[in-house]
Amino acid sequence: MKAKNMVKLSFYSRSVNEGFARGALAAFLAQADPTVPELTDVKTAVSEAVTNCIVHAYPQGVGLVHLSVALYDEGLVRITVADKGVGIPDVEKAMQPMFTTGNPEERAGLGFAVMQSFMDKVRVTSAPGKGTRVVMSKRLASRG
């Protein structure tokens, strides 16, 4: 399936860039004329994925976060958030609600659960020392 339009961005894993990622996503998705709830859902899922990169991928410093967004026919949007950080040793365990490798006083461990609740499909692949890739998709309601 060939995308109708797409964008790729890379930015440092700094907390200030989480807002940038949401804003850039919203600007790009405007062409698909999503509803406000759809846009909010997608922005929330991307926010969680980018925050995971910022908090977990590069614990010893700053690295790159890669965001790509593609629009397909019939309102399908596919979003990829990837890093080349420390990776996740057990993706299945990491995707369980309340699981966190961060400080439990500061982190709820709900990032993947939030992504899954707002998107139609979420796929996570990771390898220790090689990074993590989150691919999310959602079909936006037809407005035409």
mmCIF file with all atom_site columns, C-alpha atoms in Angstrom:
data_model
loop_
_atom_site.group_PDB
_atom_site.id
_atom_site.type_symbol
_atom_site.label_atom_id
_atom_site.label_alt_id
_atom_site.label_comp_id
_atom_site.label_asym_id
_atom_site.label_entity_id
_atom_site.label_seq_id
_atom_site.pdbx_PDB_ins_code
_atom_site.Cartn_x
_atom_site.Cartn_y
_atom_site.Cartn_z
_atom_site.occupancy
_atom_site.B_iso_or_equiv
_atom_site.pdbx_formal_charge
_atom_site.auth_seq_id
_atom_site.auth_comp_id
_atom_site.auth_asym_id
_atom_site.auth_atom_id
_atom_site.pdbx_PDB_model_num
ATOM 1   C CA . MET A 1 1   ? 0.000   0.000  0.000  1.00 0.00 ? 1   MET A CA 1
ATOM 2   C CA . LYS A 1 2   ? 1.469   3.338  -1.069 1.00 0.00 ? 2   LYS A CA 1
ATOM 3   C CA . ALA A 1 3   ? 1.099   6.410  1.140  1.00 0.00 ? 3   ALA A CA 1
ATOM 4   C CA . LYS A 1 4   ? -0.736  9.466  -0.218 1.00 0.00 ? 4   LYS A CA 1
ATOM 5   C CA . ASN A 1 5   ? 1.539   11.699 1.826  1.00 0.00 ? 5   ASN A CA 1
ATOM 6   C CA . MET A 1 6   ? 4.151   11.293 4.530  1.00 0.00 ? 6   MET A CA 1
ATOM 7   C CA . VAL A 1 7   ? 6.606   13.146 6.728  1.00 0.00 ? 7   VAL A CA 1
ATOM 8   C CA . LYS A 1 8   ? 9.714   12.110 8.650  1.00 0.00 ? 8   LYS A CA 1
ATOM 9   C CA . LEU A 1 9   ? 11.231  14.051 11.518 1.00 0.00 ? 9   LEU A CA 1
ATOM 10  C CA . SER A 1 10  ? 14.172  13.427 13.819 1.00 0.00 ? 10  SER A CA 1
ATOM 11  C CA . PHE A 1 11  ? 14.811  15.302 17.039 1.00 0.00 ? 11  PHE A CA 1
ATOM 12  C CA . TYR A 1 12  ? 16.793  14.944 20.247 1.00 0.00 ? 12  TYR A CA 1
ATOM 13  C CA . SER A 1 13  ? 15.333  13.014 23.166 1.00 0.00 ? 13  SER A CA 1
ATOM 14  C CA . ARG A 1 14  ? 14.760  16.143 25.218 1.00 0.00 ? 14  ARG A CA 1
ATOM 15  C CA . SER A 1 15  ? 11.480  16.621 27.091 1.00 0.00 ? 15  SER A CA 1
ATOM 16  C CA . VAL A 1 16  ? 10.771  19.919 25.305 1.00 0.00 ? 16  VAL A CA 1
ATOM 17  C CA . ASN A 1 17  ? 10.519  17.974 22.027 1.00 0.00 ? 17  ASN A CA 1
ATOM 18  C CA . GLU A 1 18  ? 7.520   15.942 23.170 1.00 0.00 ? 18  GLU A CA 1
ATOM 19  C CA . GLY A 1 19  ? 5.338   19.012 22.598 1.00 0.00 ? 19  GLY A CA 1
ATOM 20  C CA . PHE A 1 20  ? 7.057   19.636 19.276 1.00 0.00 ? 20  PHE A CA 1
ATOM 21  C CA . ALA A 1 21  ? 6.225   16.091 18.137 1.00 0.00 ? 21  ALA A CA 1
ATOM 22  C CA . ARG A 1 22  ? 2.534   16.547 19.054 1.00 0.00 ? 22  ARG A CA 1
ATOM 23  C CA . GLY A 1 23  ? 2.353   19.900 17.295 1.00 0.00 ? 23  GLY A CA 1
ATOM 24  C CA . ALA A 1 24  ? 4.101   18.692 14.140 1.00 0.00 ? 24  ALA A CA 1
ATOM 25  C CA . LEU A 1 25  ? 1.819   15.651 14.035 1.00 0.00 ? 25  LEU A CA 1
ATOM 26  C CA . ALA A 1 26  ? -1.299  17.813 14.392 1.00 0.00 ? 26  ALA A CA 1
ATOM 27  C CA . ALA A 1 27  ? -0.144  20.172 11.634 1.00 0.00 ? 27  ALA A CA 1
ATOM 28  C CA . PHE A 1 28  ? 0.525   17.273 9.267  1.00 0.00 ? 28  PHE A CA 1
ATOM 29  C CA . LEU A 1 29  ? -2.756  15.493 10.056 1.00 0.00 ? 29  LEU A CA 1
ATOM 30  C CA . ALA A 1 30  ? -4.811  18.653 9.414  1.00 0.00 ? 30  ALA A CA 1
ATOM 31  C CA . GLN A 1 31  ? -4.920  17.674 5.722  1.00 0.00 ? 31  GLN A CA 1
ATOM 32  C CA . ALA A 1 32  ? -6.903  14.548 6.667  1.00 0.00 ? 32  ALA A CA 1
ATOM 33  C CA . ASP A 1 33  ? -9.525  16.698 8.437  1.00 0.00 ? 33  ASP A CA 1
ATOM 34  C CA . PRO A 1 34  ? -9.691  14.527 11.584 1.00 0.00 ? 34  PRO A CA 1
ATOM 35  C CA . THR A 1 35  ? -12.326 15.136 14.215 1.00 0.00 ? 35  THR A CA 1
ATOM 36  C CA . VAL A 1 36  ? -11.138 16.800 17.403 1.00 0.00 ? 36  VAL A CA 1
ATOM 37  C CA . PRO A 1 37  ? -11.456 13.522 19.381 1.00 0.00 ? 37  PRO A CA 1
ATOM 38  C CA . GLU A 1 38  ? -9.506  11.623 16.689 1.00 0.00 ? 38  GLU A CA 1
ATOM 39  C CA . LEU A 1 39  ? -6.738  14.225 16.698 1.00 0.00 ? 39  LEU A CA 1
ATOM 40  C CA . THR A 1 40  ? -6.629  14.177 20.496 1.00 0.00 ? 40  THR A CA 1
ATOM 41  C CA . ASP A 1 41  ? -6.361  10.368 20.522 1.00 0.00 ? 41  ASP A CA 1
ATOM 42  C CA . VAL A 1 42  ? -3.511  10.298 18.011 1.00 0.00 ? 42  VAL A CA 1
ATOM 43  C CA . LYS A 1 43  ? -1.630  13.152 19.689 1.00 0.00 ? 43  LYS A CA 1
ATOM 44  C CA . THR A 1 44  ? -1.931  11.392 23.067 1.00 0.00 ? 44  THR A CA 1
ATOM 45  C CA . ALA A 1 45  ? -0.593  8.108  21.668 1.00 0.00 ? 45  ALA A CA 1
ATOM 46  C CA . VAL A 1 46  ? 2.351   9.866  20.001 1.00 0.00 ? 46  VAL A CA 1
ATOM 47  C CA . SER A 1 47  ? 3.025   11.812 23.179 1.00 0.00 ? 47  SER A CA 1
ATOM 48  C CA . GLU A 1 48  ? 3.309   8.537  25.105 1.00 0.00 ? 48  GLU A CA 1
ATOM 49  C CA . ALA A 1 49  ? 5.585   6.924  22.509 1.00 0.00 ? 49  ALA A CA 1
ATOM 50  C CA . VAL A 1 50  ? 7.894   9.949  22.337 1.00 0.00 ? 50  VAL A CA 1
ATOM 51  C CA . THR A 1 51  ? 7.949   10.262 26.123 1.00 0.00 ? 51  THR A CA 1
ATOM 52  C CA . ASN A 1 52  ? 9.011   6.611  26.372 1.00 0.00 ? 52  ASN A CA 1
ATOM 53  C CA . CYS A 1 53  ? 11.974  7.406  24.116 1.00 0.00 ? 53  CYS A CA 1
ATOM 54  C CA . ILE A 1 54  ? 12.873  10.486 26.139 1.00 0.00 ? 54  ILE A CA 1
ATOM 55  C CA . VAL A 1 55  ? 12.621  8.753  29.523 1.00 0.00 ? 55  VAL A CA 1
ATOM 56  C CA . HIS A 1 56  ? 13.866  5.237  28.776 1.00 0.00 ? 56  HIS A CA 1
ATOM 57  C CA . ALA A 1 57  ? 15.824  4.953  25.524 1.00 0.00 ? 57  ALA A CA 1
ATOM 58  C CA . TYR A 1 58  ? 18.866  7.033  26.402 1.00 0.00 ? 58  TYR A CA 1
ATOM 59  C CA . PRO A 1 59  ? 19.332  6.893  30.199 1.00 0.00 ? 59  PRO A CA 1
ATOM 60  C CA . GLN A 1 60  ? 22.950  8.077  29.999 1.00 0.00 ? 60  GLN A CA 1
ATOM 61  C CA . GLY A 1 61  ? 22.343  11.074 27.755 1.00 0.00 ? 61  GLY A CA 1
ATOM 62  C CA . VAL A 1 62  ? 20.529  12.352 24.705 1.00 0.00 ? 62  VAL A CA 1
ATOM 63  C CA . GLY A 1 63  ? 19.886  10.507 21.444 1.00 0.00 ? 63  GLY A CA 1
ATOM 64  C CA . LEU A 1 64  ? 17.693  10.797 18.397 1.00 0.00 ? 64  LEU A CA 1
ATOM 65  C CA . VAL A 1 65  ? 13.980  10.070 18.246 1.00 0.00 ? 65  VAL A CA 1
ATOM 66  C CA . HIS A 1 66  ? 12.572  9.391  14.775 1.00 0.00 ? 66  HIS A CA 1
ATOM 67  C CA . LEU A 1 67  ? 8.916   10.141 14.001 1.00 0.00 ? 67  LEU A CA 1
ATOM 68  C CA . SER A 1 68  ? 7.281   9.281  10.711 1.00 0.00 ? 68  SER A CA 1
ATOM 69  C CA . VAL A 1 69  ? 3.635   9.768  9.794  1.00 0.00 ? 69  VAL A CA 1
ATOM 70  C CA . ALA A 1 70  ? 1.998   8.401  6.657  1.00 0.00 ? 70  ALA A CA 1
ATOM 71  C CA . LEU A 1 71  ? -1.506  8.958  5.323  1.00 0.00 ? 71  LEU A CA 1
ATOM 72  C CA . TYR A 1 72  ? -3.175  6.297  3.189  1.00 0.00 ? 72  TYR A CA 1
ATOM 73  C CA . ASP A 1 73  ? -6.461  6.015  1.358  1.00 0.00 ? 73  ASP A CA 1
ATOM 74  C CA . GLU A 1 74  ? -9.669  5.654  3.348  1.00 0.00 ? 74  GLU A CA 1
ATOM 75  C CA . GLY A 1 75  ? -8.374  7.685  6.291  1.00 0.00 ? 75  GLY A CA 1
ATOM 76  C CA . LEU A 1 76  ? -5.668  5.315  7.485  1.00 0.00 ? 76  LEU A CA 1
ATOM 77  C CA . VAL A 1 77  ? -2.825  6.977  9.364  1.00 0.00 ? 77  VAL A CA 1
ATOM 78  C CA . ARG A 1 78  ? 0.307   5.033  10.330 1.00 0.00 ? 78  ARG A CA 1
ATOM 79  C CA . ILE A 1 79  ? 2.775   6.512  12.799 1.00 0.00 ? 79  ILE A CA 1
ATOM 80  C CA . THR A 1 80  ? 6.209   5.189  13.670 1.00 0.00 ? 80  THR A CA 1
ATOM 81  C CA . VAL A 1 81  ? 8.238   6.362  16.655 1.00 0.00 ? 81  VAL A CA 1
ATOM 82  C CA . ALA A 1 82  ? 11.701  4.831  16.862 1.00 0.00 ? 82  ALA A CA 1
ATOM 83  C CA . ASP A 1 83  ? 14.984  5.209  18.692 1.00 0.00 ? 83  ASP A CA 1
ATOM 84  C CA . LYS A 1 84  ? 18.374  3.514  18.703 1.00 0.00 ? 84  LYS A CA 1
ATOM 85  C CA . GLY A 1 85  ? 18.615  3.458  22.478 1.00 0.00 ? 85  GLY A CA 1
ATOM 86  C CA . VAL A 1 86  ? 18.978  0.714  25.072 1.00 0.00 ? 86  VAL A CA 1
ATOM 87  C CA . GLY A 1 87  ? 16.023  -1.333 23.815 1.00 0.00 ? 87  GLY A CA 1
ATOM 88  C CA . ILE A 1 88  ? 13.525  -3.406 25.734 1.00 0.00 ? 88  ILE A CA 1
ATOM 89  C CA . PRO A 1 89  ? 14.582  -6.913 26.818 1.00 0.00 ? 89  PRO A CA 1
ATOM 90  C CA . ASP A 1 90  ? 10.994  -8.211 27.223 1.00 0.00 ? 90  ASP A CA 1
ATOM 91  C CA . VAL A 1 91  ? 8.450   -6.299 25.107 1.00 0.00 ? 91  VAL A CA 1
ATOM 92  C CA . GLU A 1 92  ? 5.509   -8.420 26.262 1.00 0.00 ? 92  GLU A CA 1
ATOM 93  C CA . LYS A 1 93  ? 6.287   -7.661 29.908 1.00 0.00 ? 93  LYS A CA 1
ATOM 94  C CA . ALA A 1 94  ? 6.910   -3.971 29.166 1.00 0.00 ? 94  ALA A CA 1
ATOM 95  C CA . MET A 1 95  ? 3.487   -3.682 27.544 1.00 0.00 ? 95  MET A CA 1
ATOM 96  C CA . GLN A 1 96  ? 1.706   -4.851 30.703 1.00 0.00 ? 96  GLN A CA 1
ATOM 97  C CA . PRO A 1 97  ? -0.133  -2.022 32.510 1.00 0.00 ? 97  PRO A CA 1
ATOM 98  C CA . MET A 1 98  ? 1.730   -0.690 35.550 1.00 0.00 ? 98  MET A CA 1
ATOM 99  C CA . PHE A 1 99  ? 5.116   -2.048 34.414 1.00 0.00 ? 99  PHE A CA 1
ATOM 100 C CA . THR A 1 100 ? 7.887   0.530  34.496 1.00 0.00 ? 100 THR A CA 1
ATOM 101 C CA . THR A 1 101 ? 11.653  0.462  34.541 1.00 0.00 ? 101 THR A CA 1
ATOM 102 C CA . GLY A 1 102 ? 11.622  4.024  35.867 1.00 0.00 ? 102 GLY A CA 1
ATOM 103 C CA . ASN A 1 103 ? 10.987  5.279  39.366 1.00 0.00 ? 103 ASN A CA 1
ATOM 104 C CA . PRO A 1 104 ? 7.492   4.004  40.327 1.00 0.00 ? 104 PRO A CA 1
ATOM 105 C CA . GLU A 1 105 ? 6.986   7.208  42.349 1.00 0.00 ? 105 GLU A CA 1
ATOM 106 C CA . GLU A 1 106 ? 7.299   9.190  39.098 1.00 0.00 ? 106 GLU A CA 1
ATOM 107 C CA . ARG A 1 107 ? 6.134   6.742  36.401 1.00 0.00 ? 107 ARG A CA 1
ATOM 108 C CA . ALA A 1 108 ? 2.776   4.958  36.204 1.00 0.00 ? 108 ALA A CA 1
ATOM 109 C CA . GLY A 1 109 ? 3.822   2.341  33.650 1.00 0.00 ? 109 GLY A CA 1
ATOM 110 C CA . LEU A 1 110 ? 0.789   3.024  31.477 1.00 0.00 ? 110 LEU A CA 1
ATOM 111 C CA . GLY A 1 111 ? 2.423   4.319  28.283 1.00 0.00 ? 111 GLY A CA 1
ATOM 112 C CA . PHE A 1 112 ? 1.789   1.291  26.086 1.00 0.00 ? 112 PHE A CA 1
ATOM 113 C CA . ALA A 1 113 ? -1.709  0.787  27.544 1.00 0.00 ? 113 ALA A CA 1
ATOM 114 C CA . VAL A 1 114 ? -2.535  4.398  26.676 1.00 0.00 ? 114 VAL A CA 1
ATOM 115 C CA . MET A 1 115 ? -1.241  3.936  23.127 1.00 0.00 ? 115 MET A CA 1
ATOM 116 C CA . GLN A 1 116 ? -3.328  0.787  22.709 1.00 0.00 ? 116 GLN A CA 1
ATOM 117 C CA . SER A 1 117 ? -6.470  2.447  24.049 1.00 0.00 ? 117 SER A CA 1
ATOM 118 C CA . PHE A 1 118 ? -6.278  5.381  21.613 1.00 0.00 ? 118 PHE A CA 1
ATOM 119 C CA . MET A 1 119 ? -5.079  3.640  18.458 1.00 0.00 ? 119 MET A CA 1
ATOM 120 C CA . ASP A 1 120 ? -6.567  0.783  16.426 1.00 0.00 ? 120 ASP A CA 1
ATOM 121 C CA . LYS A 1 121 ? -3.303  -1.138 16.336 1.00 0.00 ? 121 LYS A CA 1
ATOM 122 C CA . VAL A 1 122 ? 0.048   -0.883 18.155 1.00 0.00 ? 122 VAL A CA 1
ATOM 123 C CA . ARG A 1 123 ? 3.072   -3.019 17.345 1.00 0.00 ? 123 ARG A CA 1
ATOM 124 C CA . VAL A 1 124 ? 6.305   -2.786 19.331 1.00 0.00 ? 124 VAL A CA 1
ATOM 125 C CA . THR A 1 125 ? 9.607   -4.309 18.288 1.00 0.00 ? 125 THR A CA 1
ATOM 126 C CA . SER A 1 126 ? 12.813  -3.938 20.237 1.00 0.00 ? 126 SER A CA 1
ATOM 127 C CA . ALA A 1 127 ? 16.205  -5.461 20.834 1.00 0.00 ? 127 ALA A CA 1
ATOM 128 C CA . PRO A 1 128 ? 18.528  -4.744 23.750 1.00 0.00 ? 128 PRO A CA 1
ATOM 129 C CA . GLY A 1 129 ? 21.246  -2.330 22.676 1.00 0.00 ? 129 GLY A CA 1
ATOM 130 C CA . LYS A 1 130 ? 19.609  -1.670 19.310 1.00 0.00 ? 130 LYS A CA 1
ATOM 131 C CA . GLY A 1 131 ? 16.546  0.410  20.126 1.00 0.00 ? 131 GLY A CA 1
ATOM 132 C CA . THR A 1 132 ? 12.788  0.283  19.935 1.00 0.00 ? 132 THR A CA 1
ATOM 133 C CA . ARG A 1 133 ? 10.222  0.860  17.200 1.00 0.00 ? 133 ARG A CA 1
ATOM 134 C CA . VAL A 1 134 ? 6.547   1.541  17.881 1.00 0.00 ? 134 VAL A CA 1
ATOM 135 C CA . VAL A 1 135 ? 4.187   1.407  14.899 1.00 0.00 ? 135 VAL A CA 1
ATOM 136 C CA . MET A 1 136 ? 0.655   2.644  15.526 1.00 0.00 ? 136 MET A CA 1
ATOM 137 C CA . SER A 1 137 ? -2.264  2.922  13.145 1.00 0.00 ? 137 SER A CA 1
ATOM 138 C CA . LYS A 1 138 ? -5.735  4.395  13.248 1.00 0.00 ? 138 LYS A CA 1
ATOM 139 C CA . ARG A 1 139 ? -8.459  4.779  10.653 1.00 0.00 ? 139 ARG A CA 1
ATOM 140 C CA . LEU A 1 140 ? -9.915  8.275  10.777 1.00 0.00 ? 140 LEU A CA 1
ATOM 141 C CA . ALA A 1 141 ? -13.628 8.709  10.128 1.00 0.00 ? 141 ALA A CA 1
ATOM 142 C CA . SER A 1 142 ? -14.524 9.662  6.589  1.00 0.00 ? 142 SER A CA 1
ATOM 143 C CA . ARG A 1 143 ? -15.598 13.281 6.440  1.00 0.00 ? 143 ARG A CA 1
ATOM 144 C CA . GLY A 1 144 ? -16.239 13.484 2.727  1.00 0.00 ? 144 GLY A CA 1
#
